[in-house]
Amino acid sequence: MPRQRRKTPADPNFEREAQKYDNPIPSREFILGLLQEADNPLSYDEIAERLQIDDDDRLEALRRRLKAMERDGQALCNRRGAYLPVNQEDLIRGRVIGHPDGFGFLVPDEQDDDLFLSPKQMRGVFHGDRALARVMGVDRRGRREGGIVEVLERNTTQVVGRLKIEDGVGVLTPDNKRITHDILVPPDGLGEAQDDQIVVVRIRESASRTARLKGDVLEVLGEHMAPGMEIDIAIRAHGLPHEWPDEVTAAADALGAEVAEKDKKGRLDLREKPFVTIDGSDARDFDDALYCEPEGKGWRLWVAIADVSHYVERDAALDREARTRGTSVYFPDNVIPMLPEALSNGLCSLNPKVDRLSMVCEMEIGARGALKSYRFHEGLIRSHARLIYDDVAAMLDGDTALREQNAHVMPHLETLHKAFKALHAARNRRGAIDFDTTETKIVFGEDRKIEQIVPTERNDAHRLVEECMIMANVAAARFLKKHKVPALYRIHDQPPAEKVEELREFLNGAGLSLGGGAEPTPADYTAVLKAARQRSDQQLIQTVLLRSLSQAVYAPELDGHFGLALDDYAHFTSPIRRYPDLLVHRGIRHVLRKGSGKAFPYSHSDMESLGEHCSMAERRADDATRDAEAWLKAEYMQDKVGETFTGVVSGVTGFGLFVEIKDVYIEGLVHVTSLDNDFYHFDPTRHTLTGERGGRVFRIGDELQVQVARVSLDDRKIDLALAGEPGKPKPTDAPPKKRSRRSKRRKDAETAPAEAAVEPTPAKPEAPAADDEAPAPKKKRRRRGGRRRGSASGDTTPDPAPEPGNEAAPVSDPDEGIPDAPEPGNEAVPPPRPEADKDGNTIVESEPQAQAAGKKPAGSGRRRSRRRRPSSS
């Protein structure tokens, strides 16, 4: 008698799967339900049988789906090859964050406390890996300790670093300080590599708790100090995709250089409207154009965005590469684009005097700056002028020559400026947070060496474009919400309750108060900023306000944007350089063509995973750019050892002061052990260091005379000492060789401040302070005869938190100016620096995030020299 098949209920998500695949199989949700209902783990064959899958193509699709579910931590394959669902109560999936001291953390995908991973557990994983872990217990600090159960996804297969060869065997020390594994390169893996070169090594074996890692030299980047090396290192250290696959290049070239006539059909023809682009003088990719006309007491504002989604089809070669990259990466004077230049600088770029396909947002703006209505169109435009910020600002200020030169668009610019004033006034009324900051730009000389770092000024032209982009982003979010289309939104949550409480305690001590009760509003933050505007401690107050904010991320839930004081917000305006914007365009196009959001080929689950990936790609890009800038700035300061500068304290921690050198815009560390002969106590609430005996107090905003004591290019670190004081900076490199007493006395007699900086007195390694996320140190018997300088608790070891501007950090958002949430163990950090960007208010570099990404301290400072959309050449 033939075997009777088990009857399988219908998959409720079958229609969605059928939209994606020609020969669909049951959805992940359905398979998970099957595993959860089973009394025991199911093998691959048992799953296929229960799902009634027997043809080769669908069996292969099932195998790939199960592997993907393993990778994403939805299912676990045991040693017998059987699958079982992940029980969130027992196993936790998340991302591994390494620490330079060897330990690490698992940051759960769900909202939960981080798991501490001991150095032993970290031997089997790399920073950035995704893993499943089990709670093993709680340490004496009350932290949950985890044990790695399964590595879901390896993040690191290649490592860049400096190669040392001895007796024919190489040892690679990774440049990324969060990767603490030294990699052995056997003689047969050295290739043409020489001692002390920067190389890329491919790892032979996966990380193991017992076996030492081995690898082969894959690429020799060059000598340590070669021009441009900082970008090559940053690209490979952070795993940035930077080479175009042949199929991607071929697909881009096949699209041609001009818009095909067939692609123009069926679109709203707006070529007669005098759209203009307004960008930086060195921009090459123009993804937005503006036009505004009076309407009643208000205005009709048109924002045209490059229609990338027309050319980059879902799951095609161009789309797969863009999704992998997630974002364009902007280095000083260089860029790694998300799309090939044939598209980003050519066919998709809204270049002047040529026809371009665009996604157009048409908005009605009221007299008081309110968004009264909006419509979206698949449009066809022709930019009438390519304008730059400084020229537009000058024209609006009355520059006669420039106004005559651009007379054909001048009336429309003035109308646009009037609309901007209304939008800006509305922004102020709703209480959007606006920080007072200075942006900088790196100017290069010969051999790509920094010639100078100069401040840049934001003007009304920058703000005008920002406000228009914000309104278009709001309209896009409302459109997607109205039609119930799965999408990625830009989310910035309210500040965490514990951060708000700490902020209130600080403000009370400063004679200020934060309104709003347990849930303050952006307007409450703005009120504090206004109250502090004329105070001498304004910088300190702004810093503490910034540090209390949450991290902005991409997610499918529309939870609003706290910093901009908006309930609806999505990224719509930069699909050339941000993948989330491309997804938003696809959602809008689907509704325009289908009439509703039904049958959209992305699910809520798809958007969750894409949001995590895009948020990671954004942090990865900012980590890499900060790393390259830190290297450049450390190199710039190398020949300035011994020189004295005026600086301003920009951060105070338990281990010292961060000082930004005036007119140079580079930060360095004055370590607590280099201060005058006193015991210094750190007050984390008031952000001060206070001498116990002398009573000297250091706080943010203080002006000091500092001397450059030491520069470490490998660590991207600049050590400073207070000028004219006897202390020496704390060294971070290997201790100098021992000298005889006679030579030591002679050396001491001859030592000058600059010389002392070159050969600093060796110090013991920094150990974690009690409030840091680090393993609790074993107690040691204290020797009699006094104590060393330390924290207010009397701890004899300095706080190990990385210094600002010296770590690769998940940064703040490049569009909204919202600092990233701190990673574990990185609370005691100096202030972030906001910067302006075209699509939002400010860009903020959050030092809690910098610490989370794990670079060694570099004196680069948190004030990034960010140039928006530089040349891609």
mmCIF file of N, CA and C in Angstrom, residues 552-630:
data_model
loop_
_atom_site.group_PDB
_atom_site.id
_atom_site.type_symbol
_atom_site.label_atom_id
_atom_site.label_comp_id
_atom_site.label_asym_id
_atom_site.label_seq_id
_atom_site.Cartn_x
_atom_site.Cartn_y
_atom_site.Cartn_z
ATOM 1 N N ALA A 552 20.121 57.075 16.048
ATOM 2 C CA ALA A 552 19.164 57.003 14.945
ATOM 3 C C ALA A 552 19.495 55.801 14.074
ATOM 4 N N VAL A 553 18.476 55.049 13.688
ATOM 5 C CA VAL A 553 18.671 53.814 12.923
ATOM 6 C C VAL A 553 17.607 53.728 11.830
ATOM 7 N N TYR A 554 17.753 52.715 10.974
ATOM 8 C CA TYR A 554 16.734 52.391 9.982
ATOM 9 C C TYR A 554 15.917 51.216 10.503
ATOM 10 N N ALA A 555 14.597 51.338 10.454
ATOM 11 C CA ALA A 555 13.726 50.280 10.936
ATOM 12 C C ALA A 555 12.371 50.384 10.235
ATOM 13 N N PRO A 556 11.609 49.275 10.175
ATOM 14 C CA PRO A 556 10.301 49.308 9.489
ATOM 15 C C PRO A 556 9.179 49.876 10.328
ATOM 16 N N GLU A 557 9.435 50.175 11.605
ATOM 17 C CA GLU A 557 8.406 50.769 12.458
ATOM 18 C C GLU A 557 8.510 52.290 12.413
ATOM 19 N N LEU A 558 7.398 52.954 12.231
ATOM 20 C CA LEU A 558 7.392 54.415 12.145
ATOM 21 C C LEU A 558 7.226 54.986 13.549
ATOM 22 N N ASP A 559 8.347 55.242 14.217
ATOM 23 C CA ASP A 559 8.324 55.697 15.604
ATOM 24 C C ASP A 559 8.701 57.163 15.762
ATOM 25 N N GLY A 560 8.918 57.862 14.665
ATOM 26 C CA GLY A 560 9.195 59.289 14.755
ATOM 27 C C GLY A 560 10.669 59.617 14.896
ATOM 28 N N HIS A 561 10.951 60.898 14.756
ATOM 29 C CA HIS A 561 12.324 61.388 14.827
ATOM 30 C C HIS A 561 12.398 62.445 15.914
ATOM 31 N N PHE A 562 13.007 62.094 17.047
ATOM 32 C CA PHE A 562 13.048 62.989 18.201
ATOM 33 C C PHE A 562 13.830 64.265 17.897
ATOM 34 N N GLY A 563 15.015 64.140 17.323
ATOM 35 C CA GLY A 563 15.870 65.303 17.110
ATOM 36 C C GLY A 563 15.238 66.352 16.222
ATOM 37 N N LEU A 564 14.495 65.909 15.208
ATOM 38 C CA LEU A 564 13.840 66.850 14.294
ATOM 39 C C LEU A 564 12.418 67.178 14.730
ATOM 40 N N ALA A 565 11.972 66.568 15.821
ATOM 41 C CA ALA A 565 10.624 66.811 16.355
ATOM 42 C C ALA A 565 9.557 66.505 15.311
ATOM 43 N N LEU A 566 9.690 65.343 14.676
ATOM 44 C CA LEU A 566 8.759 64.929 13.636
ATOM 45 C C LEU A 566 8.210 63.534 13.946
ATOM 46 N N ASP A 567 6.922 63.343 13.683
ATOM 47 C CA ASP A 567 6.312 62.029 13.904
ATOM 48 C C ASP A 567 6.545 61.089 12.725
ATOM 49 N N ASP A 568 6.681 61.641 11.529
ATOM 50 C CA ASP A 568 6.842 60.833 10.315
ATOM 51 C C ASP A 568 8.135 61.241 9.625
ATOM 52 N N TYR A 569 8.993 60.256 9.394
ATOM 53 C CA TYR A 569 10.256 60.600 8.745
ATOM 54 C C TYR A 569 10.857 59.367 8.073
ATOM 55 N N ALA A 570 11.212 59.517 6.800
ATOM 56 C CA ALA A 570 11.892 58.461 6.039
ATOM 57 C C ALA A 570 12.926 59.118 5.149
ATOM 58 N N HIS A 571 13.908 58.368 4.730
ATOM 59 C CA HIS A 571 14.919 58.903 3.821
ATOM 60 C C HIS A 571 14.488 58.657 2.376
ATOM 61 N N PHE A 572 14.282 59.736 1.653
ATOM 62 C CA PHE A 572 13.783 59.697 0.283
ATOM 63 C C PHE A 572 14.726 60.378 -0.698
ATOM 64 N N THR A 573 15.609 61.232 -0.211
ATOM 65 C CA THR A 573 16.254 62.230 -1.065
ATOM 66 C C THR A 573 17.621 61.856 -1.623
ATOM 67 N N SER A 574 18.172 60.696 -1.283
ATOM 68 C CA SER A 574 19.525 60.380 -1.768
ATOM 69 C C SER A 574 19.668 58.926 -2.199
ATOM 70 N N PRO A 575 18.896 58.461 -3.168
ATOM 71 C CA PRO A 575 19.016 57.053 -3.585
ATOM 72 C C PRO A 575 20.312 56.748 -4.312
ATOM 73 N N ILE A 576 21.030 57.777 -4.768
ATOM 74 C CA ILE A 576 22.329 57.532 -5.403
ATOM 75 C C ILE A 576 23.336 57.025 -4.384
ATOM 76 N N ARG A 577 23.209 57.494 -3.132
ATOM 77 C CA ARG A 577 24.239 57.181 -2.158
ATOM 78 C C ARG A 577 23.743 56.455 -0.909
ATOM 79 N N ARG A 578 22.419 56.150 -0.795
ATOM 80 C CA ARG A 578 21.900 55.441 0.372
ATOM 81 C C ARG A 578 20.884 54.403 -0.090
ATOM 82 N N TYR A 579 21.089 53.157 0.305
ATOM 83 C CA TYR A 579 20.182 52.094 -0.119
ATOM 84 C C TYR A 579 18.784 52.238 0.483
ATOM 85 N N PRO A 580 18.613 52.682 1.748
ATOM 86 C CA PRO A 580 17.256 52.864 2.272
ATOM 87 C C PRO A 580 16.410 53.802 1.418
ATOM 88 N N ASP A 581 17.012 54.840 0.848
ATOM 89 C CA ASP A 581 16.272 55.755 -0.020
ATOM 90 C C ASP A 581 15.775 55.029 -1.267
ATOM 91 N N LEU A 582 16.599 54.134 -1.798
ATOM 92 C CA LEU A 582 16.203 53.353 -2.968
ATOM 93 C C LEU A 582 14.998 52.478 -2.644
ATOM 94 N N LEU A 583 14.969 51.886 -1.444
ATOM 95 C CA LEU A 583 13.827 51.074 -1.029
ATOM 96 C C LEU A 583 12.563 51.926 -0.897
ATOM 97 N N VAL A 584 12.706 53.144 -0.385
ATOM 98 C CA VAL A 584 11.567 54.051 -0.276
ATOM 99 C C VAL A 584 11.022 54.385 -1.660
ATOM 100 N N HIS A 585 11.896 54.628 -2.613
ATOM 101 C CA HIS A 585 11.467 54.913 -3.982
ATOM 102 C C HIS A 585 10.700 53.734 -4.569
ATOM 103 N N ARG A 586 11.159 52.520 -4.291
ATOM 104 C CA ARG A 586 10.460 51.339 -4.824
ATOM 105 C C ARG A 586 9.056 51.222 -4.246
ATOM 106 N N GLY A 587 8.919 51.538 -2.954
ATOM 107 C CA GLY A 587 7.594 51.501 -2.353
ATOM 108 C C GLY A 587 6.662 52.523 -2.965
ATOM 109 N N ILE A 588 7.153 53.738 -3.185
ATOM 110 C CA ILE A 588 6.326 54.786 -3.783
ATOM 111 C C ILE A 588 5.954 54.419 -5.224
ATOM 112 N N ARG A 589 6.912 53.922 -5.985
ATOM 113 C CA ARG A 589 6.638 53.531 -7.369
ATOM 114 C C ARG A 589 5.576 52.428 -7.427
ATOM 115 N N HIS A 590 5.665 51.476 -6.490
ATOM 116 C CA HIS A 590 4.699 50.372 -6.477
ATOM 117 C C HIS A 590 3.277 50.912 -6.309
ATOM 118 N N VAL A 591 3.096 51.867 -5.406
ATOM 119 C CA VAL A 591 1.768 52.440 -5.191
ATOM 120 C C VAL A 591 1.321 53.246 -6.414
ATOM 121 N N LEU A 592 2.236 54.021 -6.996
ATOM 122 C CA LEU A 592 1.880 54.835 -8.162
ATOM 123 C C LEU A 592 1.430 53.958 -9.330
ATOM 124 N N ARG A 593 2.028 52.786 -9.473
ATOM 125 C CA ARG A 593 1.704 51.927 -10.613
ATOM 126 C C ARG A 593 0.584 50.939 -10.311
ATOM 127 N N LYS A 594 0.506 50.464 -9.064
ATOM 128 C CA LYS A 594 -0.493 49.452 -8.714
ATOM 129 C C LYS A 594 -1.734 50.042 -8.051
ATOM 130 N N GLY A 595 -1.618 51.267 -7.538
ATOM 131 C CA GLY A 595 -2.763 51.891 -6.907
ATOM 132 C C GLY A 595 -2.913 51.600 -5.435
ATOM 133 N N SER A 596 -2.117 50.683 -4.901
ATOM 134 C CA SER A 596 -2.166 50.355 -3.472
ATOM 135 C C SER A 596 -0.850 49.708 -3.085
ATOM 136 N N GLY A 597 -0.721 49.428 -1.791
ATOM 137 C CA GLY A 597 0.496 48.790 -1.307
ATOM 138 C C GLY A 597 0.441 47.286 -1.303
ATOM 139 N N LYS A 598 -0.629 46.705 -1.796
ATOM 140 C CA LYS A 598 -0.759 45.249 -1.792
ATOM 141 C C LYS A 598 0.232 44.619 -2.762
ATOM 142 N N ALA A 599 0.649 43.398 -2.415
ATOM 143 C CA ALA A 599 1.547 42.599 -3.266
ATOM 144 C C ALA A 599 2.911 43.264 -3.458
ATOM 145 N N PHE A 600 3.290 44.160 -2.570
ATOM 146 C CA PHE A 600 4.645 44.716 -2.639
ATOM 147 C C PHE A 600 5.633 43.587 -2.329
ATOM 148 N N PRO A 601 6.661 43.394 -3.143
ATOM 149 C CA PRO A 601 7.509 42.207 -2.999
ATOM 150 C C PRO A 601 8.479 42.228 -1.826
ATOM 151 N N TYR A 602 8.278 43.105 -0.867
ATOM 152 C CA TYR A 602 9.065 43.104 0.361
ATOM 153 C C TYR A 602 8.109 42.930 1.537
ATOM 154 N N SER A 603 8.501 42.114 2.492
ATOM 155 C CA SER A 603 7.702 41.918 3.697
ATOM 156 C C SER A 603 8.255 42.757 4.841
ATOM 157 N N HIS A 604 7.513 42.809 5.925
ATOM 158 C CA HIS A 604 7.994 43.490 7.124
ATOM 159 C C HIS A 604 9.287 42.846 7.607
ATOM 160 N N SER A 605 9.354 41.519 7.543
ATOM 161 C CA SER A 605 10.571 40.802 7.959
ATOM 162 C C SER A 605 11.757 41.172 7.076
ATOM 163 N N ASP A 606 11.504 41.297 5.764
ATOM 164 C CA ASP A 606 12.575 41.715 4.847
ATOM 165 C C ASP A 606 13.116 43.086 5.251
ATOM 166 N N MET A 607 12.214 44.001 5.583
ATOM 167 C CA MET A 607 12.631 45.340 5.947
ATOM 168 C C MET A 607 13.394 45.353 7.275
ATOM 169 N N GLU A 608 13.036 44.469 8.183
ATOM 170 C CA GLU A 608 13.786 44.377 9.438
ATOM 171 C C GLU A 608 15.244 44.033 9.184
ATOM 172 N N SER A 609 15.462 42.985 8.376
ATOM 173 C CA SER A 609 16.841 42.570 8.104
ATOM 174 C C SER A 609 17.573 43.611 7.273
ATOM 175 N N LEU A 610 16.883 44.250 6.322
ATOM 176 C CA LEU A 610 17.523 45.302 5.529
ATOM 177 C C LEU A 610 17.847 46.514 6.396
ATOM 178 N N GLY A 611 16.980 46.820 7.349
ATOM 179 C CA GLY A 611 17.255 47.943 8.252
ATOM 180 C C GLY A 611 18.490 47.693 9.087
ATOM 181 N N GLU A 612 18.638 46.475 9.611
ATOM 182 C CA GLU A 612 19.833 46.136 10.387
ATOM 183 C C GLU A 612 21.081 46.253 9.527
ATOM 184 N N HIS A 613 20.987 45.750 8.293
ATOM 185 C CA HIS A 613 22.154 45.791 7.408
ATOM 186 C C HIS A 613 22.518 47.235 7.041
ATOM 187 N N CYS A 614 21.527 48.047 6.708
ATOM 188 C CA CYS A 614 21.813 49.426 6.300
ATOM 189 C C CYS A 614 22.351 50.246 7.467
ATOM 190 N N SER A 615 21.848 50.000 8.665
ATOM 191 C CA SER A 615 22.385 50.691 9.843
ATOM 192 C C SER A 615 23.831 50.292 10.069
ATOM 193 N N MET A 616 24.121 48.993 9.891
ATOM 194 C CA MET A 616 25.501 48.523 10.037
ATOM 195 C C MET A 616 26.407 49.145 8.980
ATOM 196 N N ALA A 617 25.931 49.188 7.736
ATOM 197 C CA ALA A 617 26.747 49.746 6.654
ATOM 198 C C ALA A 617 27.045 51.220 6.902
ATOM 199 N N GLU A 618 26.078 51.931 7.459
ATOM 200 C CA GLU A 618 26.285 53.343 7.784
ATOM 201 C C GLU A 618 27.365 53.505 8.849
ATOM 202 N N ARG A 619 27.291 52.679 9.903
ATOM 203 C CA ARG A 619 28.313 52.746 10.954
ATOM 204 C C ARG A 619 29.674 52.346 10.398
ATOM 205 N N ARG A 620 29.682 51.318 9.567
ATOM 206 C CA ARG A 620 30.942 50.848 8.982
ATOM 207 C C ARG A 620 31.590 51.946 8.155
ATOM 208 N N ALA A 621 30.813 52.662 7.383
ATOM 209 C CA ALA A 621 31.354 53.747 6.562
ATOM 210 C C ALA A 621 31.924 54.853 7.434
ATOM 211 N N ASP A 622 31.208 55.220 8.482
ATOM 212 C CA ASP A 622 31.695 56.287 9.351
ATOM 213 C C ASP A 622 32.928 55.851 10.131
ATOM 214 N N ASP A 623 32.973 54.573 10.529
ATOM 215 C CA ASP A 623 34.164 54.056 11.193
ATOM 216 C C ASP A 623 35.388 54.207 10.293
ATOM 217 N N ALA A 624 35.213 53.825 9.046
ATOM 218 C CA ALA A 624 36.343 53.847 8.112
ATOM 219 C C ALA A 624 36.811 55.270 7.832
ATOM 220 N N THR A 625 35.875 56.196 7.629
ATOM 221 C CA THR A 625 36.286 57.568 7.339
ATOM 222 C C THR A 625 36.950 58.203 8.552
ATOM 223 N N ARG A 626 36.417 57.929 9.721
ATOM 224 C CA ARG A 626 37.035 58.479 10.933
ATOM 225 C C ARG A 626 38.438 57.905 11.122
ATOM 226 N N ASP A 627 38.599 56.630 10.802
ATOM 227 C CA ASP A 627 39.898 55.985 10.927
ATOM 228 C C ASP A 627 40.920 56.645 10.007
ATOM 229 N N ALA A 628 40.530 56.867 8.749
ATOM 230 C CA ALA A 628 41.451 57.485 7.791
ATOM 231 C C ALA A 628 41.805 58.913 8.210
ATOM 232 N N GLU A 629 40.815 59.662 8.678
ATOM 233 C CA GLU A 629 41.079 61.042 9.103
ATOM 234 C C GLU A 629 41.981 61.070 10.337
ATOM 235 N N ALA A 630 41.771 60.119 11.247
ATOM 236 C CA ALA A 630 42.618 60.061 12.439
ATOM 237 C C ALA A 630 44.069 59.808 12.055
#
